Amino acid sequence: MDRRHLLRLLGTATAAPLFDGVPFLSALGDTIGASPRPRLARAPLRLAPVVRGPEFTLRAQERVVEIAPGVNARVWSPGDGPVGPTVEARAGERLKIRLENALPEHTILHWHGLRVPEAADGHPRLAIASGQHYDYDIPIIDRAGTYWYHSHAHHRTGIQAYRGMAGLFIVRDEHESQWQLPAGAHELPLLIQDRRLTPTGEFEYNPVMHEVMEGYFGDTPFVNGIRLPIHDVETTTYRLRLVNATTSRILRLALSNGASLQLIGGDGGLFERSETVDSIDLATGERADVLVDFSKVPVGQSVSLVSQPFPSPVNGMGMGMGRGMGMGMGMGRMGGGGIPQGGAMTLLEFRVVHGVTPKPWASPLAMARTLAPPERSTRSPARTRTFRFDSMAMQHTINGRTFDMERMDVTIPFGETEIWQFENASPFPHPVHVHEVQFDVMQRIGGRGRIMPWERGPKDTVLVMPGEQVRVRVIFDAYRGRFLMHCHNLVHEDAGMMLNFEIV
Ligand SMILES: [Cu+2]
């Protein structure tokens, strides 16, 4: 009796179709990572449904959804899909969003990158129990940009975001509209995650000791909640809104054919000028707005969005250990470990299927002029504060302390400009996220020693590598209240690498 026949007799052929060739072996199957993986058919990319104001409800619930052809997975999502819907708003609008919690545990959503009133920021002390709801009132005071939202539940942010409690939040405004950037089918919001997929279609999340230190890495890429999808494109220019929504992974985003990316914006909207780059490093929480030109790709060929390999950024870990070994010294794959930090991954395949005459906005030269200069403060900073990020003895600390929900760590007078200096004294990378602000990266000392092209606009999250000091200029002039600053490696955040600050 062959295996297919056996499985059918056991009644599992349709319920658990993940093993080799049963029944999804196809020419579109693939292998991910270094070790043999189940061959699965590839699914088309899906864009999350769009929700708009002035009022709507997001219902967080457990669902079983299709994440690859014939493969269902249990997700936790604030909507009907594998991740949350894309919120679209216009600057100046006011949104009233109700979060209904039908999950079996507490949750709360944070609107990442947006400056909102204290009550709308999703501080973990505002989390609601299962069966409860929370009403957000959000005036959109920020400029056009690619923001996002995700769970901020105390000690549960990592697993909830991993299971699908995340989505995009796009703000549009008049200033951006005048540039006639690729829109409609040529604008693709892409929420990138990595997960470990078990043979029964479950998302495995169980950081063991070394993963609590370095981070939790998946073995399978997901875009908009779909496993390694395919998207059909025309021979013209597309706008990709890239969001790193992984738990811990730094992505070195590039195109598989070596073509360059035209970087037009970042965390806080469009840059003053676009810049052509070969790759973009995005840490968890960071975003990039890029134009990709498919006009030179012959119809019938594919180009993939990939994360290129890079040496392990863990201090003291060389290239050798970064490749396939990770911190676990071989515990990695045997223990179900994912592709290590810096490992190569294919994220999304673009199949060029139509030749079209490029539209006027498709000229990269046209985009090289000034896009949208953000209004930034030139006030001199009132003070400098230093925050030292350290990881040792199974603890992740900021200035020697782990998070205490009730302790106020920093008090800032409303309206003041400050320099915040983030120092990474640990062996691990830390993407530092500050709620309620868009800051300017002023200087990086040590490590890479410079400001990267994708850090030249307003930002809310900045990657601080081991040995680096990064200075940012922050203005606290939106709202008074209690907010958070934390590491956005969600394993570190859940372990307490977070502090409260209050604007008074
Ligand atoms: Cu961290």
Short mmCIF file of C-alpha atoms and ligand atoms in Angstrom, two decimals:
data_model
loop_
_atom_site.label_atom_id
_atom_site.label_comp_id
_atom_site.label_asym_id
_atom_site.label_seq_id
_atom_site.Cartn_x
_atom_site.Cartn_y
_atom_site.Cartn_z
CA MET A 1 0.00 0.00 0.00
CA ASP A 2 1.47 3.35 -0.92
CA ARG A 3 1.57 6.28 1.44
CA ARG A 4 -1.11 8.26 -0.31
CA HIS A 5 -3.47 5.31 -0.10
CA LEU A 6 -2.62 4.76 3.56
CA LEU A 7 -3.27 8.38 4.43
CA ARG A 8 -6.57 8.29 2.62
CA LEU A 9 -7.58 5.24 4.60
CA LEU A 10 -6.59 7.01 7.76
CA GLY A 11 -8.76 9.89 6.71
CA THR A 12 -5.95 12.39 6.91
CA ALA A 13 -5.39 13.09 3.24
CA THR A 14 -7.57 16.18 3.30
CA ALA A 15 -7.10 17.14 6.94
CA ALA A 16 -3.32 17.20 7.03
CA PRO A 17 -2.06 17.46 3.48
CA LEU A 18 1.39 18.74 4.32
CA PHE A 19 3.71 15.81 3.75
CA ASP A 20 5.57 15.25 0.54
CA GLY A 21 3.31 14.83 -2.40
CA VAL A 22 0.08 14.30 -0.54
CA PRO A 23 -1.72 15.74 -2.35
CA PHE A 24 -0.15 19.06 -3.23
CA LEU A 25 3.09 18.13 -4.90
CA SER A 26 3.17 20.34 -7.95
CA ALA A 27 5.51 22.10 -10.29
CA LEU A 28 5.01 25.14 -8.12
CA GLY A 29 6.22 23.40 -5.00
CA ASP A 30 9.37 24.65 -3.40
CA THR A 31 11.99 24.13 -0.82
CA ILE A 32 12.57 26.67 1.90
CA GLY A 33 15.77 26.99 3.85
CA ALA A 34 18.60 24.53 4.11
CA SER A 35 16.76 21.36 5.04
CA PRO A 36 14.09 19.56 3.03
CA ARG A 37 10.70 21.04 3.70
CA PRO A 38 7.26 19.84 2.81
CA ARG A 39 6.49 20.72 -0.78
CA LEU A 40 3.42 22.88 -0.95
CA ALA A 41 1.59 24.53 -3.78
CA ARG A 42 1.94 28.30 -3.83
CA ALA A 43 -0.94 30.63 -3.27
CA PRO A 44 -1.65 33.97 -4.92
CA LEU A 45 -0.88 37.00 -2.79
CA ARG A 46 -3.97 38.46 -1.20
CA LEU A 47 -4.27 42.06 -0.16
CA ALA A 48 -6.04 42.48 3.15
CA PRO A 49 -9.50 44.03 2.82
CA VAL A 50 -9.55 47.79 3.41
CA VAL A 51 -11.56 49.36 6.22
CA ARG A 52 -12.27 53.09 6.45
CA GLY A 53 -13.77 55.47 8.96
CA PRO A 54 -15.38 57.28 10.42
CA GLU A 55 -16.44 54.22 12.47
CA PHE A 56 -15.72 50.52 12.25
CA THR A 57 -15.23 47.46 14.43
CA LEU A 58 -12.29 45.09 14.52
CA ARG A 59 -13.28 41.77 16.06
CA ALA A 60 -10.29 39.82 17.35
CA GLN A 61 -11.03 36.14 17.13
CA GLU A 62 -9.63 32.73 16.45
CA ARG A 63 -10.32 31.51 12.93
CA VAL A 64 -9.25 28.73 10.63
CA VAL A 65 -8.13 30.26 7.35
CA GLU A 66 -6.38 29.04 4.23
CA ILE A 67 -2.72 30.11 4.24
CA ALA A 68 -1.64 28.04 1.20
CA PRO A 69 -3.70 26.05 -1.28
CA GLY A 70 -5.56 23.40 0.69
CA VAL A 71 -3.69 24.24 3.88
CA ASN A 72 -5.66 25.66 6.76
CA ALA A 73 -4.17 27.20 9.86
CA ARG A 74 -5.63 28.45 13.11
CA VAL A 75 -4.97 32.19 13.37
CA TRP A 76 -5.81 34.96 15.82
CA SER A 77 -6.80 37.95 13.75
CA PRO A 78 -8.73 41.22 14.11
CA GLY A 79 -10.87 40.43 11.07
CA ASP A 80 -11.86 37.66 8.71
CA GLY A 81 -8.47 37.01 7.11
CA PRO A 82 -5.15 35.58 8.22
CA VAL A 83 -4.06 39.06 9.37
CA GLY A 84 -6.05 42.19 10.14
CA PRO A 85 -7.63 44.39 7.47
CA THR A 86 -5.75 47.42 6.15
CA VAL A 87 -7.01 50.60 7.77
CA GLU A 88 -7.01 53.54 5.36
CA ALA A 89 -7.43 57.08 6.60
CA ARG A 90 -6.89 60.61 5.39
CA ALA A 91 -4.92 63.15 7.38
CA GLY A 92 -7.30 65.30 9.40
CA GLU A 93 -9.93 62.60 9.66
CA ARG A 94 -11.14 61.23 13.00
CA LEU A 95 -11.59 57.49 13.43
CA LYS A 96 -13.69 55.72 16.00
CA ILE A 97 -12.56 52.11 16.14
CA ARG A 98 -14.12 49.48 18.37
CA LEU A 99 -11.96 46.49 19.25
CA GLU A 100 -14.03 43.46 20.26
CA ASN A 101 -12.10 40.75 22.01
CA ALA A 102 -13.39 37.29 21.13
CA LEU A 103 -9.99 35.74 21.81
CA PRO A 104 -9.68 33.40 24.80
CA GLU A 105 -7.35 35.87 26.58
CA HIS A 106 -6.68 39.58 27.15
CA THR A 107 -5.58 41.76 24.27
CA ILE A 108 -5.19 45.37 23.12
CA LEU A 109 -4.10 47.01 19.86
CA HIS A 110 -1.36 49.62 19.41
CA TRP A 111 -1.31 51.93 16.36
CA HIS A 112 2.38 51.79 15.55
CA GLY A 113 3.87 55.10 14.40
CA LEU A 114 0.76 57.21 14.87
CA ARG A 115 0.61 59.97 17.44
CA VAL A 116 -2.61 59.37 19.33
CA PRO A 117 -4.14 60.36 22.69
CA GLU A 118 -2.99 58.31 25.70
CA ALA A 119 -6.28 56.38 25.84
CA ALA A 120 -5.86 55.28 22.21
CA ASP A 121 -2.24 54.14 22.35
CA GLY A 122 -2.80 50.54 23.39
CA HIS A 123 -0.70 50.60 26.57
CA PRO A 124 -0.80 47.07 28.08
CA ARG A 125 -2.54 48.39 31.21
CA LEU A 126 -5.50 49.16 28.92
CA ALA A 127 -5.81 45.53 27.78
CA ILE A 128 -9.31 44.10 27.78
CA ALA A 129 -10.38 40.65 28.91
CA SER A 130 -11.96 38.07 26.65
CA GLY A 131 -15.52 39.14 25.81
CA GLN A 132 -14.86 42.85 26.42
CA HIS A 133 -14.53 45.70 23.95
CA TYR A 134 -12.43 48.88 23.75
CA ASP A 135 -13.35 52.09 21.94
CA TYR A 136 -10.56 54.07 20.29
CA ASP A 137 -10.96 57.70 19.27
CA ILE A 138 -8.13 58.56 16.88
CA PRO A 139 -7.71 61.95 15.23
CA ILE A 140 -5.29 61.43 12.33
CA ILE A 141 -2.68 64.15 12.91
CA ASP A 142 0.21 62.43 11.14
CA ARG A 143 1.30 62.85 7.55
CA ALA A 144 0.78 60.30 4.82
CA GLY A 145 2.70 57.13 5.49
CA THR A 146 2.78 53.40 6.04
CA TYR A 147 1.92 52.78 9.66
CA TRP A 148 0.67 49.52 11.17
CA TYR A 149 -1.08 48.07 14.17
CA HIS A 150 -0.53 45.04 16.32
CA SER A 151 -1.26 43.50 19.69
CA HIS A 152 0.40 45.07 22.73
CA ALA A 153 -0.91 42.65 25.35
CA HIS A 154 1.29 42.31 28.43
CA HIS A 155 3.68 39.34 27.99
CA ARG A 156 1.56 38.20 25.01
CA THR A 157 2.54 40.65 22.28
CA GLY A 158 4.91 38.17 20.64
CA ILE A 159 2.53 35.26 20.33
CA GLN A 160 -0.51 37.36 19.45
CA ALA A 161 1.22 39.29 16.65
CA TYR A 162 2.73 36.01 15.45
CA ARG A 163 -0.70 34.41 15.22
CA GLY A 164 -2.03 37.30 13.12
CA MET A 165 -2.98 40.16 15.44
CA ALA A 166 -1.43 42.76 13.11
CA GLY A 167 -2.34 44.81 10.06
CA LEU A 168 -1.41 47.85 7.98
CA PHE A 169 -2.58 51.39 8.67
CA ILE A 170 -2.18 53.66 5.65
CA VAL A 171 -2.55 57.42 5.96
CA ARG A 172 -2.99 59.50 2.80
CA ASP A 173 -2.87 63.27 2.41
CA GLU A 174 -2.99 65.99 -0.24
CA HIS A 175 0.74 66.44 -0.26
CA GLU A 176 1.39 62.85 -1.20
CA SER A 177 -1.46 62.71 -3.71
CA GLN A 178 0.17 65.33 -5.91
CA TRP A 179 3.05 62.98 -6.73
CA GLN A 180 0.82 60.48 -8.49
CA LEU A 181 2.64 57.49 -7.14
CA PRO A 182 1.60 54.05 -8.41
CA ALA A 183 -1.87 53.39 -7.03
CA GLY A 184 -4.69 50.89 -7.22
CA ALA A 185 -3.43 47.51 -8.41
CA HIS A 186 0.08 49.00 -8.60
CA GLU A 187 0.27 49.78 -4.90
CA LEU A 188 0.94 46.72 -2.74
CA PRO A 189 0.85 46.86 1.08
CA LEU A 190 2.96 43.92 2.26
CA LEU A 191 3.00 42.72 5.87
CA ILE A 192 5.98 40.37 6.19
CA GLN A 193 6.19 37.69 8.90
CA ASP A 194 8.07 34.46 9.53
CA ARG A 195 6.61 31.52 11.37
CA ARG A 196 7.20 27.85 12.11
CA LEU A 197 4.57 25.78 10.44
CA THR A 198 3.97 22.33 11.91
CA PRO A 199 2.88 19.41 9.70
CA THR A 200 -0.67 19.88 10.99
CA GLY A 201 -0.80 23.53 9.92
CA GLU A 202 -0.30 25.06 13.36
CA PHE A 203 1.87 28.10 13.99
CA GLU A 204 4.39 26.92 16.55
CA TYR A 205 5.55 29.55 19.05
CA ASN A 206 7.53 28.32 22.01
CA PRO A 207 10.80 30.23 22.49
CA VAL A 208 13.32 28.09 24.33
CA MET A 209 16.12 29.50 26.46
CA HIS A 210 18.50 30.65 23.73
CA GLU A 211 15.57 32.04 21.74
CA VAL A 212 14.45 34.14 24.69
CA MET A 213 17.91 35.69 24.41
CA GLU A 214 18.38 36.06 20.65
CA GLY A 215 14.83 35.98 19.34
CA TYR A 216 12.34 33.65 17.72
CA PHE A 217 12.87 32.84 14.04
CA GLY A 218 10.41 31.15 11.72
CA ASP A 219 11.18 28.63 9.01
CA THR A 220 8.47 29.86 6.62
CA PRO A 221 7.84 33.33 5.19
CA PHE A 222 4.37 34.84 5.16
CA VAL A 223 3.19 37.95 3.34
CA ASN A 224 -0.21 39.33 4.33
CA GLY A 225 -0.74 36.05 6.17
CA ILE A 226 -0.20 33.91 3.05
CA ARG A 227 2.68 31.48 2.93
CA LEU A 228 5.34 32.45 0.32
CA PRO A 229 2.81 33.85 -2.18
CA ILE A 230 2.94 34.59 -5.90
CA HIS A 231 1.73 37.80 -7.46
CA ASP A 232 1.15 38.49 -11.17
CA VAL A 233 2.46 41.87 -12.32
CA GLU A 234 2.69 43.98 -15.46
CA THR A 235 5.84 45.45 -17.01
CA THR A 236 5.55 48.71 -15.14
CA THR A 237 6.40 50.32 -11.80
CA TYR A 238 4.85 49.20 -8.52
CA ARG A 239 4.82 50.82 -5.12
CA LEU A 240 5.57 48.36 -2.31
CA ARG A 241 4.73 49.35 1.25
CA LEU A 242 6.97 46.97 3.17
CA VAL A 243 6.33 46.27 6.85
CA ASN A 244 8.61 44.07 8.92
CA ALA A 245 6.04 42.38 11.18
CA THR A 246 8.27 39.46 12.16
CA THR A 247 8.90 38.53 15.76
CA SER A 248 12.67 39.05 15.73
CA ARG A 249 14.05 38.91 12.21
CA ILE A 250 16.06 41.62 10.49
CA LEU A 251 15.21 41.51 6.77
CA ARG A 252 17.75 42.50 4.12
CA LEU A 253 15.18 43.18 1.40
CA ALA A 254 16.24 42.98 -2.24
CA LEU A 255 15.14 41.66 -5.61
CA SER A 256 16.32 38.25 -6.81
CA ASN A 257 17.39 39.60 -10.23
CA GLY A 258 19.75 42.13 -8.68
CA ALA A 259 17.66 45.10 -9.82
CA SER A 260 17.74 48.10 -7.56
CA LEU A 261 14.96 49.44 -5.37
CA GLN A 262 13.94 53.05 -5.44
CA LEU A 263 13.48 54.03 -1.83
CA ILE A 264 10.91 56.82 -1.49
CA GLY A 265 9.86 56.67 2.17
CA GLY A 266 10.14 55.04 5.56
CA ASP A 267 8.42 54.77 8.94
CA GLY A 268 6.96 58.28 8.93
CA GLY A 269 6.13 58.83 5.25
CA LEU A 270 7.89 60.04 2.11
CA PHE A 271 11.49 61.16 2.20
CA GLU A 272 12.62 64.50 0.88
CA ARG A 273 14.32 62.74 -2.03
CA SER A 274 14.21 59.23 -3.31
CA GLU A 275 17.34 57.12 -3.35
CA THR A 276 18.31 54.07 -5.39
CA VAL A 277 19.58 51.18 -3.26
CA ASP A 278 20.45 47.54 -3.82
CA SER A 279 18.96 46.36 -0.53
CA ILE A 280 17.20 47.68 2.57
CA ASP A 281 17.71 46.42 6.10
CA LEU A 282 14.44 46.46 7.99
CA ALA A 283 14.21 45.36 11.61
CA THR A 284 10.98 44.37 13.30
CA GLY A 285 8.61 47.34 13.35
CA GLU A 286 10.34 49.31 10.59
CA ARG A 287 8.75 50.12 7.22
CA ALA A 288 10.04 51.04 3.77
CA ASP A 289 8.18 52.57 0.85
CA VAL A 290 9.79 51.55 -2.45
CA LEU A 291 9.21 51.68 -6.18
CA VAL A 292 10.04 48.57 -8.16
CA ASP A 293 10.36 48.73 -11.94
CA PHE A 294 9.37 45.54 -13.79
CA SER A 295 9.55 47.15 -17.23
CA LYS A 296 12.89 45.46 -18.05
CA VAL A 297 11.74 41.99 -17.04
CA PRO A 298 10.65 39.81 -19.99
CA VAL A 299 7.06 38.63 -19.84
CA GLY A 300 6.99 35.07 -18.57
CA GLN A 301 9.83 35.54 -16.08
CA SER A 302 9.71 35.84 -12.33
CA VAL A 303 11.45 38.17 -9.90
CA SER A 304 11.28 37.51 -6.18
CA LEU A 305 11.37 39.79 -3.19
CA VAL A 306 13.98 38.16 -0.99
CA SER A 307 15.79 38.65 2.27
CA GLN A 308 19.47 38.35 1.42
CA PRO A 309 21.84 36.48 3.71
CA PHE A 310 24.07 38.49 6.04
CA PRO A 311 26.54 37.57 8.80
CA SER A 312 25.03 36.89 12.20
CA PRO A 313 24.63 40.26 13.91
CA VAL A 314 25.06 38.63 17.30
CA ASN A 315 28.25 39.97 18.80
CA GLY A 316 30.93 37.33 18.88
CA MET A 317 29.12 35.11 16.39
CA GLY A 318 30.90 34.95 13.07
CA MET A 319 29.67 34.19 9.62
CA GLY A 320 30.13 30.47 10.22
CA MET A 321 27.77 30.20 13.11
CA GLY A 322 25.26 32.47 11.47
CA ARG A 323 24.88 29.97 8.69
CA GLY A 324 22.40 27.35 9.71
CA MET A 325 23.67 26.91 13.24
CA GLY A 326 22.35 29.86 15.18
CA MET A 327 22.73 30.16 18.91
CA GLY A 328 21.60 26.62 19.50
CA MET A 329 24.77 24.95 18.23
CA GLY A 330 22.71 22.50 16.26
CA MET A 331 19.73 22.55 18.59
CA GLY A 332 18.32 24.72 15.83
CA ARG A 333 16.62 22.50 13.35
CA MET A 334 16.51 19.43 15.54
CA GLY A 335 14.54 21.40 18.07
CA GLY A 336 12.30 22.80 15.36
CA GLY A 337 14.35 25.99 15.12
CA GLY A 338 13.75 28.37 12.26
CA ILE A 339 16.05 29.86 9.66
CA PRO A 340 18.62 31.73 11.78
CA GLN A 341 18.98 35.49 11.83
CA GLY A 342 20.73 36.45 8.60
CA GLY A 343 19.62 33.35 6.72
CA ALA A 344 18.46 33.77 3.12
CA MET A 345 14.71 33.70 2.51
CA THR A 346 12.45 34.11 -0.49
CA LEU A 347 9.40 36.12 0.56
CA LEU A 348 7.23 36.79 -2.47
CA GLU A 349 7.46 35.87 -6.14
CA PHE A 350 6.39 38.37 -8.80
CA ARG A 351 5.43 36.72 -12.10
CA VAL A 352 5.58 39.18 -14.97
CA VAL A 353 2.55 38.21 -17.04
CA HIS A 354 1.54 41.32 -19.00
CA GLY A 355 3.47 43.72 -21.14
CA VAL A 356 2.09 47.24 -20.85
CA THR A 357 3.23 50.69 -21.83
CA PRO A 358 4.60 52.20 -18.62
CA LYS A 359 2.56 55.07 -17.25
CA PRO A 360 4.13 58.52 -16.74
CA TRP A 361 4.83 57.88 -13.07
CA ALA A 362 6.84 54.85 -14.04
CA SER A 363 9.91 56.92 -14.81
CA PRO A 364 12.37 56.57 -11.95
CA LEU A 365 13.88 59.91 -12.96
CA ALA A 366 10.59 61.63 -12.36
CA MET A 367 10.68 60.32 -8.82
CA ALA A 368 14.18 61.55 -8.04
CA ARG A 369 13.01 65.10 -7.40
CA THR A 370 11.80 66.37 -4.08
CA LEU A 371 8.94 64.25 -2.81
CA ALA A 372 7.53 65.69 0.38
CA PRO A 373 9.80 67.44 2.83
CA PRO A 374 8.56 66.67 6.33
CA GLU A 375 8.17 69.62 8.67
CA ARG A 376 10.72 69.12 11.41
CA SER A 377 11.58 71.09 14.49
CA THR A 378 14.76 73.09 14.55
CA ARG A 379 14.43 73.91 18.23
CA SER A 380 17.51 73.14 20.24
CA PRO A 381 17.16 70.13 22.51
CA ALA A 382 16.45 70.78 26.19
CA ARG A 383 18.43 67.75 27.33
CA THR A 384 19.99 64.44 26.39
CA ARG A 385 18.85 61.17 27.93
CA THR A 386 20.80 57.95 27.60
CA PHE A 387 19.16 54.54 27.44
CA ARG A 388 21.40 51.52 27.74
CA PHE A 389 20.03 48.25 26.37
CA ASP A 390 21.55 45.15 27.91
CA SER A 391 20.88 41.43 27.74
CA MET A 392 22.39 39.01 30.21
CA ALA A 393 21.44 36.25 32.62
CA MET A 394 18.16 35.65 30.77
CA GLN A 395 17.13 39.28 31.24
CA HIS A 396 16.69 42.14 28.80
CA THR A 397 16.99 45.50 30.52
CA ILE A 398 16.93 49.22 29.77
CA ASN A 399 19.19 51.14 32.15
CA GLY A 400 19.38 48.02 34.30
CA ARG A 401 15.64 47.53 34.78
CA THR A 402 12.88 45.42 33.29
CA PHE A 403 9.37 46.74 32.65
CA ASP A 404 7.06 47.58 35.53
CA MET A 405 3.57 48.49 34.42
CA GLU A 406 3.09 50.99 37.26
CA ARG A 407 6.57 52.51 37.47
CA MET A 408 7.11 55.83 35.68
CA ASP A 409 10.63 55.78 34.31
CA VAL A 410 10.90 59.08 32.47
CA THR A 411 8.97 62.36 32.78
CA ILE A 412 9.12 64.86 29.91
CA PRO A 413 7.73 68.41 29.84
CA PHE A 414 5.16 68.75 27.04
CA GLY A 415 6.45 70.47 23.91
CA GLU A 416 10.15 69.94 24.57
CA THR A 417 12.72 68.62 22.18
CA GLU A 418 15.21 66.09 23.54
CA ILE A 419 18.09 63.99 22.30
CA TRP A 420 17.63 60.33 23.15
CA GLN A 421 20.75 58.23 22.96
CA PHE A 422 20.28 54.47 22.63
CA GLU A 423 23.34 52.40 23.58
CA ASN A 424 23.45 48.71 22.83
CA ALA A 425 25.69 47.06 25.43
CA SER A 426 24.38 43.58 24.67
CA PRO A 427 25.40 40.92 22.13
CA PHE A 428 22.02 41.15 20.34
CA PRO A 429 20.47 43.68 17.92
CA HIS A 430 17.69 45.84 19.42
CA PRO A 431 15.21 47.73 17.22
CA VAL A 432 14.16 50.56 19.55
CA HIS A 433 10.59 51.85 19.18
CA VAL A 434 9.26 55.03 20.79
CA HIS A 435 5.50 55.46 20.95
CA GLU A 436 3.85 58.81 20.25
CA VAL A 437 6.65 60.40 18.22
CA GLN A 438 8.37 60.47 14.86
CA PHE A 439 12.04 61.17 15.58
CA ASP A 440 15.02 62.12 13.43
CA VAL A 441 18.07 59.87 13.46
CA MET A 442 20.98 62.27 14.08
CA GLN A 443 24.03 60.07 14.48
CA ARG A 444 25.25 56.51 14.81
CA ILE A 445 28.53 55.87 16.61
CA GLY A 446 30.23 52.46 16.49
CA GLY A 447 29.10 49.50 14.44
CA ARG A 448 27.84 50.69 11.06
CA GLY A 449 28.90 54.21 12.06
CA ARG A 450 26.50 56.07 9.76
CA ILE A 451 22.87 56.82 9.09
CA MET A 452 21.48 54.36 6.56
CA PRO A 453 19.52 55.54 3.48
CA TRP A 454 16.27 54.16 4.92
CA GLU A 455 16.78 56.16 8.11
CA ARG A 456 16.76 59.60 6.51
CA GLY A 457 13.11 60.47 7.16
CA PRO A 458 10.94 60.64 10.27
CA LYS A 459 11.11 57.36 12.17
CA ASP A 460 9.55 55.64 15.16
CA THR A 461 11.80 52.56 15.24
CA VAL A 462 15.58 52.46 14.83
CA LEU A 463 17.87 49.44 14.74
CA VAL A 464 20.70 49.59 17.26
CA MET A 465 23.24 46.87 16.58
CA PRO A 466 25.59 45.46 19.24
CA GLY A 467 28.21 48.09 20.06
CA GLU A 468 26.28 50.92 18.46
CA GLN A 469 25.11 54.20 19.94
CA VAL A 470 22.31 55.90 18.05
CA ARG A 471 21.24 59.48 18.81
CA VAL A 472 17.78 60.64 17.79
CA ARG A 473 16.04 64.01 18.13
CA VAL A 474 12.54 63.70 19.57
CA ILE A 475 9.77 66.26 20.05
CA PHE A 476 7.00 65.52 22.52
CA ASP A 477 4.36 67.91 21.28
CA ALA A 478 1.34 65.82 20.32
CA TYR A 479 -0.44 64.78 23.55
CA ARG A 480 0.23 64.58 27.25
CA GLY A 481 0.04 61.18 28.89
CA ARG A 482 1.74 57.87 29.54
CA PHE A 483 3.41 56.07 26.66
CA LEU A 484 6.06 53.40 26.03
CA MET A 485 9.55 52.99 24.69
CA HIS A 486 10.74 49.44 24.08
CA CYS A 487 12.74 46.98 22.02
CA HIS A 488 10.61 45.74 19.12
CA ASN A 489 12.17 42.29 19.06
CA LEU A 490 8.90 40.96 20.48
CA VAL A 491 10.62 38.27 22.52
CA HIS A 492 12.70 40.97 24.21
CA GLU A 493 9.66 43.20 24.68
CA ASP A 494 7.65 40.41 26.31
CA ALA A 495 10.66 39.72 28.55
CA GLY A 496 10.49 43.30 29.83
CA MET A 497 12.81 45.39 27.62
CA MET A 498 10.37 48.29 27.86
CA LEU A 499 9.77 51.41 29.95
CA ASN A 500 7.05 53.95 30.65
CA PHE A 501 7.45 57.64 29.94
CA GLU A 502 5.04 60.43 30.72
CA ILE A 503 4.59 63.70 28.86
CA VAL A 504 3.36 66.26 31.41
CU CU B 1 15.85 43.74 21.88
#
